[in-house]
PDB file of C-alpha atoms in Angstrom:
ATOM      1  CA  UNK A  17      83.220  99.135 145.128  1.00  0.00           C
ATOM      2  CA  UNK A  18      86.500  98.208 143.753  1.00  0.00           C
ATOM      3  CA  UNK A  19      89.084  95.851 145.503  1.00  0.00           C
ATOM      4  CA  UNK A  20      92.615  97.625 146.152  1.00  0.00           C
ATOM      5  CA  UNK A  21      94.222  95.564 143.112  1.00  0.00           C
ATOM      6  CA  UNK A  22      91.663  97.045 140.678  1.00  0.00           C
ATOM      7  CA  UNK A  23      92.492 100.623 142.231  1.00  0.00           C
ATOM      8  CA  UNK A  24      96.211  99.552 141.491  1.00  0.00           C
ATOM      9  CA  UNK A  25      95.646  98.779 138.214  1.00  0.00           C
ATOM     10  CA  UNK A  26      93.373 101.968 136.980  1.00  0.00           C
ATOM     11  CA  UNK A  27      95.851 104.195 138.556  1.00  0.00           C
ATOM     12  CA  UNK A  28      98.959 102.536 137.766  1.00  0.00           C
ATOM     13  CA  UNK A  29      97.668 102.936 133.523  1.00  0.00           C
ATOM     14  CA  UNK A  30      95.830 106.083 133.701  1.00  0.00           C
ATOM     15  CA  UNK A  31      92.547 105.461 134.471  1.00  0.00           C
ATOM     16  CA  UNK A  32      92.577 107.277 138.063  1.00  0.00           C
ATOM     17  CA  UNK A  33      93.178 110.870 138.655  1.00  0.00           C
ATOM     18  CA  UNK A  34      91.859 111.164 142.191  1.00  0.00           C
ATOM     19  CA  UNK A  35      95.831 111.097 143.680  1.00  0.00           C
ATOM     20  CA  UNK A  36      96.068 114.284 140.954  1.00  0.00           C
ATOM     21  CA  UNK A  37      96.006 118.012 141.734  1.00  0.00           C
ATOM     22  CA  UNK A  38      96.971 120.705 139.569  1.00  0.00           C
ATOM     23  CA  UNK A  39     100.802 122.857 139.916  1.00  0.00           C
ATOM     24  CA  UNK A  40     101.325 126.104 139.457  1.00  0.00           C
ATOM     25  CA  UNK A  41     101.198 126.162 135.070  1.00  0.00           C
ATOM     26  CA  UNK A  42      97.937 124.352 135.535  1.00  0.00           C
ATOM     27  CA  UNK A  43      99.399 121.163 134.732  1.00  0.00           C
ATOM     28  CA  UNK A  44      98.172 117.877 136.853  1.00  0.00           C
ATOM     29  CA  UNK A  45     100.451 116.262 138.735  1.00  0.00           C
ATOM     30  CA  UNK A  46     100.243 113.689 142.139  1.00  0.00           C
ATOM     31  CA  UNK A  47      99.530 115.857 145.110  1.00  0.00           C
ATOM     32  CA  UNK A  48     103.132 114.137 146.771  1.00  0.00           C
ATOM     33  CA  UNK A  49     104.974 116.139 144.054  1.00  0.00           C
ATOM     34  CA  UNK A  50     103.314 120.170 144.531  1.00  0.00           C
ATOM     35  CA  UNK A  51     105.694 120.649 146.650  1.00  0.00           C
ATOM     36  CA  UNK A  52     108.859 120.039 145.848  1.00  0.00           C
ATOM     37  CA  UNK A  53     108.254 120.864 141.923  1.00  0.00           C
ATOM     38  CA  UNK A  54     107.481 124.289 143.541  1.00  0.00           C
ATOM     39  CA  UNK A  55     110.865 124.496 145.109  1.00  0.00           C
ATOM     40  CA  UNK A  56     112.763 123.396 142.236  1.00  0.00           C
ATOM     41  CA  UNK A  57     110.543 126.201 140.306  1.00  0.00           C
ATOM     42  CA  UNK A  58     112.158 129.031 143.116  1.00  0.00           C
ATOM     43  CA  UNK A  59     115.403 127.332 142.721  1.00  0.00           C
ATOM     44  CA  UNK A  60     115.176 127.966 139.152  1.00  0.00           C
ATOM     45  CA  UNK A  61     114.423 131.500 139.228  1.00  0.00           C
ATOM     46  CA  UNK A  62     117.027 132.146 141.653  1.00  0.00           C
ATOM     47  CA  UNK A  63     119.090 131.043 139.296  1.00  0.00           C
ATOM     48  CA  UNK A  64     118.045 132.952 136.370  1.00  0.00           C
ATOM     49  CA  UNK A  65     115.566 130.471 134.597  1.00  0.00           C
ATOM     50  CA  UNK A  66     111.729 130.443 134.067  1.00  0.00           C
ATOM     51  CA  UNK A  67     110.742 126.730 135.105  1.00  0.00           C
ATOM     52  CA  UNK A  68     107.745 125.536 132.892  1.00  0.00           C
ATOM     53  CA  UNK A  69     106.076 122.320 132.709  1.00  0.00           C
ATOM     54  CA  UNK A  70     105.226 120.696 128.907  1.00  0.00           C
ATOM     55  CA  UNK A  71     103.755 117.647 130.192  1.00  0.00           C
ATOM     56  CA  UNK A  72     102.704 116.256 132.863  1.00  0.00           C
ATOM     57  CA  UNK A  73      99.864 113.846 133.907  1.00  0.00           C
ATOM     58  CA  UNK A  74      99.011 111.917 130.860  1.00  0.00           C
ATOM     59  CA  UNK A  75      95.589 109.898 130.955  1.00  0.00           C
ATOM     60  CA  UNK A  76      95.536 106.712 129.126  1.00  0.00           C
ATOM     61  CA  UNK A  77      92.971 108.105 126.800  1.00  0.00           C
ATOM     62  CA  UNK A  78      95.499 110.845 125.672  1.00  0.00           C
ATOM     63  CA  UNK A  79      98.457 108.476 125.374  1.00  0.00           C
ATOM     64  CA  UNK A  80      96.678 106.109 122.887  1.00  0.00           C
ATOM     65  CA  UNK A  81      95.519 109.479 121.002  1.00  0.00           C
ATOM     66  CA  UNK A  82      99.268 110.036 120.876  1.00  0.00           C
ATOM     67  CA  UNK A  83      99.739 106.212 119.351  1.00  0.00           C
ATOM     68  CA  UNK A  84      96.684 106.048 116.851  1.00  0.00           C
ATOM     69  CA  UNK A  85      97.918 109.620 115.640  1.00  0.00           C
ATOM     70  CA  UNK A  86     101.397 108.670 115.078  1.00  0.00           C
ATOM     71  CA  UNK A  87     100.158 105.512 112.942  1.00  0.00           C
ATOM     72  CA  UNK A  88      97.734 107.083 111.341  1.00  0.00           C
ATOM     73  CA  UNK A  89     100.698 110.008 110.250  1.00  0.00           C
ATOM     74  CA  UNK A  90      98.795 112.947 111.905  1.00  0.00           C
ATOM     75  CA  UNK A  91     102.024 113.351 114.050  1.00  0.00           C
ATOM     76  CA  UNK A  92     105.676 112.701 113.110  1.00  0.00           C
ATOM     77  CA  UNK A  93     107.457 109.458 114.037  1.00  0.00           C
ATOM     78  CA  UNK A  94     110.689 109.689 114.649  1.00  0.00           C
ATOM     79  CA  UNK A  95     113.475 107.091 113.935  1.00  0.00           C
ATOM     80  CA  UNK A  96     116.471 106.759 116.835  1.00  0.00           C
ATOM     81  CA  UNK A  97     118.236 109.996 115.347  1.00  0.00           C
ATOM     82  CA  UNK A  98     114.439 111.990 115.557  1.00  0.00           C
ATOM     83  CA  UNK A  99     114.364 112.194 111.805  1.00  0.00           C
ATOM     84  CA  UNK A 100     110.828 112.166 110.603  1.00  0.00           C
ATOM     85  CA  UNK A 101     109.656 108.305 109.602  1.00  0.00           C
ATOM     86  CA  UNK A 102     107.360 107.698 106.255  1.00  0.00           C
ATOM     87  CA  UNK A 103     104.562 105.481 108.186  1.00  0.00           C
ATOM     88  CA  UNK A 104     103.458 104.059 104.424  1.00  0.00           C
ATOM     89  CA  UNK A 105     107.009 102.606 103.985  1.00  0.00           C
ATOM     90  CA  UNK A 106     107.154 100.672 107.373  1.00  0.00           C
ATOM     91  CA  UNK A 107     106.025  97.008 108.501  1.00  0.00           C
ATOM     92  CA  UNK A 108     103.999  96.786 111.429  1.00  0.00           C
ATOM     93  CA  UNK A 109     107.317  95.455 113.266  1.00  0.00           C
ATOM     94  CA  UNK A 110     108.950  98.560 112.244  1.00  0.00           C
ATOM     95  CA  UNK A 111     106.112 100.997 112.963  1.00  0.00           C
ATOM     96  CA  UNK A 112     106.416  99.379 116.652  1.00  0.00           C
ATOM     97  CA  UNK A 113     110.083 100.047 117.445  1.00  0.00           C
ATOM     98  CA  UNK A 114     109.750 103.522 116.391  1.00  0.00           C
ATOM     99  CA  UNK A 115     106.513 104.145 118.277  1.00  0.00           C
ATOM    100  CA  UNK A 116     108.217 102.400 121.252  1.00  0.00           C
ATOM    101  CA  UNK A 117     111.122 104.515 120.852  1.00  0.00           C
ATOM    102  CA  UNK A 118     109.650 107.858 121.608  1.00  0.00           C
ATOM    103  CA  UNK A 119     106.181 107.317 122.731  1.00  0.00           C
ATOM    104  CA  UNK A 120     105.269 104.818 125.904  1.00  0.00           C
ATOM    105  CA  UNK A 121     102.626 102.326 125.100  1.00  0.00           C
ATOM    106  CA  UNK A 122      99.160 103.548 126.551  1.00  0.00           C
ATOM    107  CA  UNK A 123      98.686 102.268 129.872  1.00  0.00           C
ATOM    108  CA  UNK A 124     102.448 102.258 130.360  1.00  0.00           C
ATOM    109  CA  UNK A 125     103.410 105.432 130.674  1.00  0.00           C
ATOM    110  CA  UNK A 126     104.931 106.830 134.035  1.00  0.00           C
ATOM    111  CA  UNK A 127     103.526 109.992 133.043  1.00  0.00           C
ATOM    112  CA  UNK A 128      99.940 108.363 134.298  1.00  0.00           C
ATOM    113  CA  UNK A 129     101.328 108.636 137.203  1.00  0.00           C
ATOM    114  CA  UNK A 130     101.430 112.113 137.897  1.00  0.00           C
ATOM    115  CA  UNK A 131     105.085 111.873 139.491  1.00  0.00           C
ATOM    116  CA  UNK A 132     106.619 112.528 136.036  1.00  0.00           C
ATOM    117  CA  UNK A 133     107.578 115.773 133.834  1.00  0.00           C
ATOM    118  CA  UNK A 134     108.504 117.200 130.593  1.00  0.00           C
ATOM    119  CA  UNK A 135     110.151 120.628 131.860  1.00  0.00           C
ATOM    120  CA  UNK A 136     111.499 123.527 129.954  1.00  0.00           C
ATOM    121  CA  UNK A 137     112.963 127.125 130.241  1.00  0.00           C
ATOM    122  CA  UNK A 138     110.180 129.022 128.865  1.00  0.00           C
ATOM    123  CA  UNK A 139     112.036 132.068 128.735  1.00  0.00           C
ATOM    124  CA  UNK A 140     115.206 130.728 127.452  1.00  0.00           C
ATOM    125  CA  UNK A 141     112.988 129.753 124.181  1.00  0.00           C
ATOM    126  CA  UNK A 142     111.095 133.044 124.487  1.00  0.00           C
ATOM    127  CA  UNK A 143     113.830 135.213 124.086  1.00  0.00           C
ATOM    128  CA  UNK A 144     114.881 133.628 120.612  1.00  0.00           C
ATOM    129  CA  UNK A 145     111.638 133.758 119.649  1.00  0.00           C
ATOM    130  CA  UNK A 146     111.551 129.344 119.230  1.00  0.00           C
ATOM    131  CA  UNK A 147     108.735 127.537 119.921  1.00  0.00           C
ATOM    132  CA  UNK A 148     109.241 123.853 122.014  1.00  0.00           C
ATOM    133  CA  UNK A 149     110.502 121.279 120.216  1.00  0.00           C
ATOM    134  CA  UNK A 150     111.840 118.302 123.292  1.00  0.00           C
ATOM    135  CA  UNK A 151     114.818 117.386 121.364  1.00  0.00           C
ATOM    136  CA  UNK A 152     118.112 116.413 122.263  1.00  0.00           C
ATOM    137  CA  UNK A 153     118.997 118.825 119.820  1.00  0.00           C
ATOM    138  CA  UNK A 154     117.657 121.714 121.719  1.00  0.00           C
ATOM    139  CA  UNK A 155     119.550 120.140 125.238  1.00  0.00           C
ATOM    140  CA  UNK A 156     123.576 119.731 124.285  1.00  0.00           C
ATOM    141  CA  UNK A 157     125.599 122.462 123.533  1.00  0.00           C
ATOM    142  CA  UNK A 158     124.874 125.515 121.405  1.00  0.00           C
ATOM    143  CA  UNK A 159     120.795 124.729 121.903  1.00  0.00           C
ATOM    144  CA  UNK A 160     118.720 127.295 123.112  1.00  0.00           C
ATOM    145  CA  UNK A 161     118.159 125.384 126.430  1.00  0.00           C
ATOM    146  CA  UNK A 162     121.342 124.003 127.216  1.00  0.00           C
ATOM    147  CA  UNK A 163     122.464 126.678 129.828  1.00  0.00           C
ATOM    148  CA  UNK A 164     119.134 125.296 131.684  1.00  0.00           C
ATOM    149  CA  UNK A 165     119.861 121.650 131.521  1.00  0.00           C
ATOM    150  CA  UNK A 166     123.657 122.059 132.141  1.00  0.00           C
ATOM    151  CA  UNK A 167     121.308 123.809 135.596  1.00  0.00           C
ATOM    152  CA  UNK A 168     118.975 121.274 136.026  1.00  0.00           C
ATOM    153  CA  UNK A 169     121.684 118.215 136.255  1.00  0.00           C
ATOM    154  CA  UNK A 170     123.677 120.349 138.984  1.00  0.00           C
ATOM    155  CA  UNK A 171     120.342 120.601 140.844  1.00  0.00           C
ATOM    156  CA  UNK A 172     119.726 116.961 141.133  1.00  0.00           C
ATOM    157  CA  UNK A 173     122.794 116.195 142.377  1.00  0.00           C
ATOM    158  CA  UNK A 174     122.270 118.747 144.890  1.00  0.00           C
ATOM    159  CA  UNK A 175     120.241 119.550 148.342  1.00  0.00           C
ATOM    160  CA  UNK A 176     116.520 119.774 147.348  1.00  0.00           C
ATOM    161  CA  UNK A 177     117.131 118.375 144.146  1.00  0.00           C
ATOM    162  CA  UNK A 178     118.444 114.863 144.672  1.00  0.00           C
ATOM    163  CA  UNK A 179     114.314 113.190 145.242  1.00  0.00           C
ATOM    164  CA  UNK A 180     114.140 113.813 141.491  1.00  0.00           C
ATOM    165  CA  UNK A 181     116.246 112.450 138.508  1.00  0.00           C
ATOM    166  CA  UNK A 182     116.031 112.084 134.957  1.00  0.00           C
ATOM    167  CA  UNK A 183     114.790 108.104 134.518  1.00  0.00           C
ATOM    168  CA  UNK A 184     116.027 107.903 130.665  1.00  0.00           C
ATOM    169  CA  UNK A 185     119.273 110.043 131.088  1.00  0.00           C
ATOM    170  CA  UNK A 186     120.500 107.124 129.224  1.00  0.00           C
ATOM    171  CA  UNK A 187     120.102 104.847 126.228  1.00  0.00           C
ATOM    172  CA  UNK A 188     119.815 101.820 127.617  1.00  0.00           C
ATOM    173  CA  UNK A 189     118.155 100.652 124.135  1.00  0.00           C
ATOM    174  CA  UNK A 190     115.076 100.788 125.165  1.00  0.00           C
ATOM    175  CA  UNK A 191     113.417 104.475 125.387  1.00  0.00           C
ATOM    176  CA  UNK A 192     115.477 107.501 123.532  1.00  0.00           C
ATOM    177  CA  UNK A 193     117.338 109.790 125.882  1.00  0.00           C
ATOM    178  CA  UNK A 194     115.159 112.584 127.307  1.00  0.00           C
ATOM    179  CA  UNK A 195     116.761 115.032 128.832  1.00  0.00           C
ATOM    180  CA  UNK A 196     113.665 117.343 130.292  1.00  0.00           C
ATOM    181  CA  UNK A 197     112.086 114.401 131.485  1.00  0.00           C
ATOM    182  CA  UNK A 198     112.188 114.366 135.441  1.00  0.00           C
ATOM    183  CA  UNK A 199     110.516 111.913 138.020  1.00  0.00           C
ATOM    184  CA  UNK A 200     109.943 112.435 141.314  1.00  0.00           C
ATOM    185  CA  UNK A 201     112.125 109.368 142.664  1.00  0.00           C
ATOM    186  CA  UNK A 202     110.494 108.688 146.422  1.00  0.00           C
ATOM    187  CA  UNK A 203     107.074 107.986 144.548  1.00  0.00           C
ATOM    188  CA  UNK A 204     107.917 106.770 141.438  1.00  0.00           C
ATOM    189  CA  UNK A 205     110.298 104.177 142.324  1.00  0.00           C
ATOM    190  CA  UNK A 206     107.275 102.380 144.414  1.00  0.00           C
ATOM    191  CA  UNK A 207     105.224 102.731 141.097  1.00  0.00           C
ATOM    192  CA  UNK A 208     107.811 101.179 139.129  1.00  0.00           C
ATOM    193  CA  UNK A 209     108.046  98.091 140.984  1.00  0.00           C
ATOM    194  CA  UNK A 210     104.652  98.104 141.391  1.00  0.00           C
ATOM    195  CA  UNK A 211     104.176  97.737 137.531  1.00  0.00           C
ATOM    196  CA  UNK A 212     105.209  93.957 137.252  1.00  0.00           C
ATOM    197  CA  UNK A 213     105.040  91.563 133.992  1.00  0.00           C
ATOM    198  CA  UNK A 214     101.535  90.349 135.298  1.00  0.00           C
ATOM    199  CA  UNK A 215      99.775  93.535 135.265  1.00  0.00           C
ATOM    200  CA  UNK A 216     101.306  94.517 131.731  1.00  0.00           C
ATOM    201  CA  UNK A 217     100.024  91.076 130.411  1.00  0.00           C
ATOM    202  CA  UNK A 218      96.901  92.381 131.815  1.00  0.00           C
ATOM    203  CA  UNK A 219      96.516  95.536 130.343  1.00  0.00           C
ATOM    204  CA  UNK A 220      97.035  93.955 126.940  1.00  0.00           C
ATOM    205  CA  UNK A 221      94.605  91.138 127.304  1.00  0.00           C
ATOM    206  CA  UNK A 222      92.081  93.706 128.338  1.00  0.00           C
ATOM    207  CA  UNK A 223      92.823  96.722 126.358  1.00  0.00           C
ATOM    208  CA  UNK A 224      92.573  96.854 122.220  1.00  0.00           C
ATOM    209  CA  UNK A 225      95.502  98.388 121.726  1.00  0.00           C
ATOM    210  CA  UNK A 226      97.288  99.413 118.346  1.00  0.00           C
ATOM    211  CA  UNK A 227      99.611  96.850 117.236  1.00  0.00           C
ATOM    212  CA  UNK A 228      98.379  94.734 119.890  1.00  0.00           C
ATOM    213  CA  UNK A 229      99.277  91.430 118.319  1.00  0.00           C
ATOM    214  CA  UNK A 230     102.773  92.297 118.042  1.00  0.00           C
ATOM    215  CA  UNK A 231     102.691  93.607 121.812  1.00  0.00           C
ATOM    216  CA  UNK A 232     101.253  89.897 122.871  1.00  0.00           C
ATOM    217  CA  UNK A 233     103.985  88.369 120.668  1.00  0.00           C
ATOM    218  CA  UNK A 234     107.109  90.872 122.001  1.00  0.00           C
ATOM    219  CA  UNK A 235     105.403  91.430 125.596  1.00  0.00           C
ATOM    220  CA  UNK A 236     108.105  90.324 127.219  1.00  0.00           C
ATOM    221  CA  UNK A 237     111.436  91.981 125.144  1.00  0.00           C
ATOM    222  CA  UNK A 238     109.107  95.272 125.603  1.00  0.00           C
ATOM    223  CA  UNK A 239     108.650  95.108 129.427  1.00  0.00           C
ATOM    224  CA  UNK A 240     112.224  94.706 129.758  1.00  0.00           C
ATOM    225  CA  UNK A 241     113.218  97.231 127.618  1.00  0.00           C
ATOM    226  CA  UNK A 242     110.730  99.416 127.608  1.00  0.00           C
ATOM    227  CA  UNK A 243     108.712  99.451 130.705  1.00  0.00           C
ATOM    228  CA  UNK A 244     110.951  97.792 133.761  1.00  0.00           C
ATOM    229  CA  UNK A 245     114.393  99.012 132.283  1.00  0.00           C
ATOM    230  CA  UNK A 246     114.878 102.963 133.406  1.00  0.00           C
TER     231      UNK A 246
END
Protein backbone atom coordinates (compact mmCIF):
# COMPACT_ATOMS: atom_id res chain seq x y z
CA UNK A 1 0.00 0.00 0.00
CA UNK A 2 1.24 3.40 -0.65
CA UNK A 3 2.11 6.04 2.10
CA UNK A 4 -0.02 9.41 1.74
CA UNK A 5 3.19 11.30 0.26
CA UNK A 6 3.43 8.77 -2.61
CA UNK A 7 -0.48 9.29 -3.18
CA UNK A 8 0.51 13.10 -3.21
CA UNK A 9 2.94 12.75 -5.59
CA UNK A 10 1.07 10.34 -8.34
CA UNK A 11 -1.84 12.58 -8.16
CA UNK A 12 -0.27 15.83 -7.93
CA UNK A 13 1.73 14.72 -11.75
CA UNK A 14 -0.88 12.68 -13.28
CA UNK A 15 -0.50 9.41 -12.32
CA UNK A 16 -3.93 9.15 -10.23
CA UNK A 17 -7.33 9.48 -11.62
CA UNK A 18 -9.33 7.98 -8.79
CA UNK A 19 -10.38 11.87 -7.46
CA UNK A 20 -11.66 12.03 -11.46
CA UNK A 21 -15.22 11.69 -12.77
CA UNK A 22 -16.44 12.58 -16.02
CA UNK A 23 -18.75 16.25 -16.83
CA UNK A 24 -21.30 16.58 -18.94
CA UNK A 25 -19.03 16.67 -22.69
CA UNK A 26 -17.48 13.51 -21.36
CA UNK A 27 -14.48 15.21 -20.35
CA UNK A 28 -12.71 14.10 -16.82
CA UNK A 29 -12.52 16.38 -14.35
CA UNK A 30 -12.12 16.17 -10.10
CA UNK A 31 -15.46 15.18 -8.73
CA UNK A 32 -15.17 18.80 -6.39
CA UNK A 33 -15.58 20.64 -9.74
CA UNK A 34 -19.11 18.70 -11.48
CA UNK A 35 -20.83 20.94 -9.91
CA UNK A 36 -20.14 24.17 -10.25
CA UNK A 37 -18.73 23.70 -14.02
CA UNK A 38 -22.41 22.63 -14.46
CA UNK A 39 -23.69 25.92 -13.22
CA UNK A 40 -21.40 28.02 -15.06
CA UNK A 41 -22.58 25.72 -18.20
CA UNK A 42 -26.58 27.01 -17.30
CA UNK A 43 -25.20 30.37 -16.71
CA UNK A 44 -23.84 30.28 -20.08
CA UNK A 45 -26.81 29.30 -21.89
CA UNK A 46 -28.84 31.73 -20.15
CA UNK A 47 -26.83 33.97 -21.55
CA UNK A 48 -26.82 32.95 -25.05
CA UNK A 49 -23.59 30.73 -25.26
CA UNK A 50 -22.98 26.93 -25.73
CA UNK A 51 -20.30 26.14 -22.89
CA UNK A 52 -17.88 23.34 -24.16
CA UNK A 53 -14.93 21.89 -22.63
CA UNK A 54 -11.49 21.33 -25.00
CA UNK A 55 -9.46 20.00 -22.31
CA UNK A 56 -9.61 18.91 -19.32
CA UNK A 57 -7.89 16.19 -17.18
CA UNK A 58 -4.58 15.61 -18.75
CA UNK A 59 -2.65 12.33 -17.63
CA UNK A 60 1.02 12.57 -17.50
CA UNK A 61 1.27 10.04 -20.23
CA UNK A 62 -0.66 12.44 -22.61
CA UNK A 63 1.26 15.55 -21.59
CA UNK A 64 4.72 14.05 -22.46
CA UNK A 65 2.95 12.77 -25.85
CA UNK A 66 2.25 16.48 -26.23
CA UNK A 67 6.25 17.27 -25.50
CA UNK A 68 7.95 14.36 -27.56
CA UNK A 69 5.46 15.42 -30.46
CA UNK A 70 6.28 18.97 -30.41
CA UNK A 71 10.18 18.05 -30.56
CA UNK A 72 9.89 15.61 -32.77
CA UNK A 73 7.75 18.43 -35.22
CA UNK A 74 4.54 16.26 -35.39
CA UNK A 75 2.81 19.35 -33.75
CA UNK A 76 3.56 23.07 -34.18
CA UNK A 77 5.67 25.01 -31.67
CA UNK A 78 4.89 28.19 -31.24
CA UNK A 79 7.24 31.17 -30.46
CA UNK A 80 5.76 34.04 -27.80
CA UNK A 81 3.66 35.66 -30.76
CA UNK A 82 2.17 31.73 -31.66
CA UNK A 83 3.98 31.83 -34.96
CA UNK A 84 4.92 28.37 -35.99
CA UNK A 85 8.81 27.50 -34.80
CA UNK A 86 11.27 25.41 -37.34
CA UNK A 87 12.35 22.67 -34.55
CA UNK A 88 15.63 21.85 -37.00
CA UNK A 89 16.80 25.50 -36.58
CA UNK A 90 16.64 25.61 -32.68
CA UNK A 91 19.24 24.66 -29.79
CA UNK A 92 18.05 22.51 -27.21
CA UNK A 93 17.94 25.82 -24.92
CA UNK A 94 15.72 27.29 -27.42
CA UNK A 95 13.51 24.27 -28.11
CA UNK A 96 12.91 24.50 -24.13
CA UNK A 97 11.63 28.07 -23.78
CA UNK A 98 9.27 27.57 -26.51
CA UNK A 99 8.01 24.21 -25.27
CA UNK A 100 7.79 25.87 -21.81
CA UNK A 101 5.97 28.65 -23.24
CA UNK A 102 2.86 26.93 -24.38
CA UNK A 103 3.01 23.45 -23.16
CA UNK A 104 3.53 22.55 -19.16
CA UNK A 105 6.28 20.12 -18.54
CA UNK A 106 4.76 16.51 -17.98
CA UNK A 107 4.13 15.96 -14.49
CA UNK A 108 3.58 19.69 -14.04
CA UNK A 109 0.65 20.43 -15.45
CA UNK A 110 -2.43 21.69 -13.32
CA UNK A 111 -4.47 20.13 -15.85
CA UNK A 112 -3.46 16.60 -13.95
CA UNK A 113 -5.33 17.82 -11.61
CA UNK A 114 -8.65 17.67 -12.86
CA UNK A 115 -9.58 21.25 -11.36
CA UNK A 116 -8.44 22.90 -14.62
CA UNK A 117 -10.10 23.76 -18.20
CA UNK A 118 -9.68 24.75 -21.70
CA UNK A 119 -13.38 26.10 -22.42
CA UNK A 120 -14.94 27.35 -25.56
CA UNK A 121 -18.25 28.57 -27.21
CA UNK A 122 -18.91 25.74 -29.40
CA UNK A 123 -21.57 27.40 -31.11
CA UNK A 124 -20.02 30.70 -31.47
CA UNK A 125 -17.29 28.72 -33.74
CA UNK A 126 -20.08 26.60 -35.24
CA UNK A 127 -21.93 29.21 -36.71
CA UNK A 128 -18.84 30.53 -38.81
CA UNK A 129 -18.19 27.33 -39.72
CA UNK A 130 -14.22 27.55 -37.74
CA UNK A 131 -12.83 24.83 -36.22
CA UNK A 132 -10.85 25.47 -32.49
CA UNK A 133 -7.83 26.98 -32.65
CA UNK A 134 -7.04 28.36 -28.45
CA UNK A 135 -5.49 31.48 -29.58
CA UNK A 136 -5.40 34.78 -28.28
CA UNK A 137 -6.23 35.63 -31.62
CA UNK A 138 -9.57 34.01 -31.55
CA UNK A 139 -10.24 35.83 -27.72
CA UNK A 140 -9.72 39.91 -28.28
CA UNK A 141 -11.80 41.79 -30.35
CA UNK A 142 -13.20 40.97 -33.77
CA UNK A 143 -12.47 36.94 -32.96
CA UNK A 144 -15.11 34.64 -33.31
CA UNK A 145 -15.20 34.04 -29.49
CA UNK A 146 -14.70 37.27 -28.07
CA UNK A 147 -18.43 38.08 -27.25
CA UNK A 148 -17.96 34.76 -24.97
CA UNK A 149 -14.85 35.73 -23.18
CA UNK A 150 -15.83 39.46 -22.84
CA UNK A 151 -18.94 36.83 -20.85
CA UNK A 152 -16.83 34.65 -19.16
CA UNK A 153 -14.58 37.54 -17.33
CA UNK A 154 -17.99 39.25 -16.13
CA UNK A 155 -18.91 35.82 -14.71
CA UNK A 156 -15.93 35.43 -12.54
CA UNK A 157 -16.19 38.48 -11.06
CA UNK A 158 -19.63 37.67 -10.28
CA UNK A 159 -21.96 35.42 -7.79
CA UNK A 160 -21.33 31.75 -8.78
CA UNK A 161 -18.51 32.60 -10.75
CA UNK A 162 -15.92 34.11 -8.44
CA UNK A 163 -14.47 30.08 -7.10
CA UNK A 164 -13.01 30.05 -10.62
CA UNK A 165 -10.45 32.38 -12.41
CA UNK A 166 -8.26 32.36 -15.23
CA UNK A 167 -4.56 31.41 -13.51
CA UNK A 168 -2.46 32.84 -16.67
CA UNK A 169 -4.75 35.92 -17.41
CA UNK A 170 -1.40 37.42 -17.45
CA UNK A 171 2.14 37.32 -18.79
CA UNK A 172 3.99 37.16 -16.01
CA UNK A 173 6.95 35.75 -18.36
CA UNK A 174 6.54 32.62 -17.58
CA UNK A 175 3.43 30.72 -19.35
CA UNK A 176 1.68 32.67 -22.51
CA UNK A 177 -1.64 34.26 -21.71
CA UNK A 178 -4.58 31.84 -22.00
CA UNK A 179 -7.58 33.20 -21.99
CA UNK A 180 -10.06 29.90 -21.99
CA UNK A 181 -8.07 28.45 -19.44
CA UNK A 182 -10.13 28.36 -16.06
CA UNK A 183 -9.28 26.73 -12.58
CA UNK A 184 -11.41 25.96 -10.07
CA UNK A 185 -9.70 28.27 -7.29
CA UNK A 186 -10.97 26.50 -3.75
CA UNK A 187 -9.11 23.23 -4.99
CA UNK A 188 -6.51 24.30 -6.98
CA UNK A 189 -4.98 26.80 -4.84
CA UNK A 190 -4.31 23.80 -2.14
CA UNK A 191 -2.70 21.90 -5.16
CA UNK A 192 -0.56 24.67 -5.99
CA UNK A 193 1.06 25.01 -2.78
CA UNK A 194 1.11 21.61 -2.47
CA UNK A 195 3.49 21.35 -5.55
CA UNK A 196 6.75 22.64 -3.78
CA UNK A 197 10.51 22.78 -5.29
CA UNK A 198 11.13 19.31 -3.56
CA UNK A 199 8.60 17.35 -5.29
CA UNK A 200 9.50 18.98 -8.79
CA UNK A 201 13.21 17.99 -8.11
CA UNK A 202 11.62 14.73 -7.63
CA UNK A 203 9.76 14.21 -10.55
CA UNK A 204 12.84 15.00 -12.60
CA UNK A 205 15.23 12.74 -10.82
CA UNK A 206 12.72 10.01 -11.31
CA UNK A 207 11.15 10.65 -14.58
CA UNK A 208 13.24 10.59 -18.17
CA UNK A 209 11.96 13.44 -19.38
CA UNK A 210 12.73 15.32 -22.77
CA UNK A 211 15.29 17.85 -22.34
CA UNK A 212 15.79 16.63 -18.98
CA UNK A 213 19.34 17.82 -18.56
CA UNK A 214 18.47 21.26 -19.23
CA UNK A 215 15.38 20.91 -16.72
CA UNK A 216 18.08 19.66 -13.87
CA UNK A 217 20.31 22.59 -14.91
CA UNK A 218 17.24 25.48 -15.08
CA UNK A 219 15.01 23.57 -12.34
CA UNK A 220 14.88 26.25 -10.36
CA UNK A 221 14.30 29.57 -12.97
CA UNK A 222 11.46 27.01 -14.34
CA UNK A 223 9.62 26.38 -11.01
CA UNK A 224 9.50 29.95 -10.49
CA UNK A 225 8.41 30.88 -13.63
CA UNK A 226 6.76 28.26 -14.81
CA UNK A 227 5.27 26.09 -12.22
CA UNK A 228 4.88 28.28 -8.73
CA UNK A 229 4.35 31.71 -10.60
CA UNK A 230 0.37 31.88 -11.74
Amino acid sequence: MKNASSVRYDFLTGRDESPLCPCWSGHLVHRDVVAPLQRMREAAAEAGFELAVASGYRSYQRQLVIWQDKLAGRRPLLDADEQPLDINHLSETEALWALLRWSAIPGASRHHWGTDLDVFAADALRKQGLALQLTAAECVAGGPLAEFHCWLGEYLKGEGGEDFCRPYALDRGGVAPEPWHISYYPLADSLQQAYDFELFQRLLSENNLPLNHLLDNHAREIFERYISLC
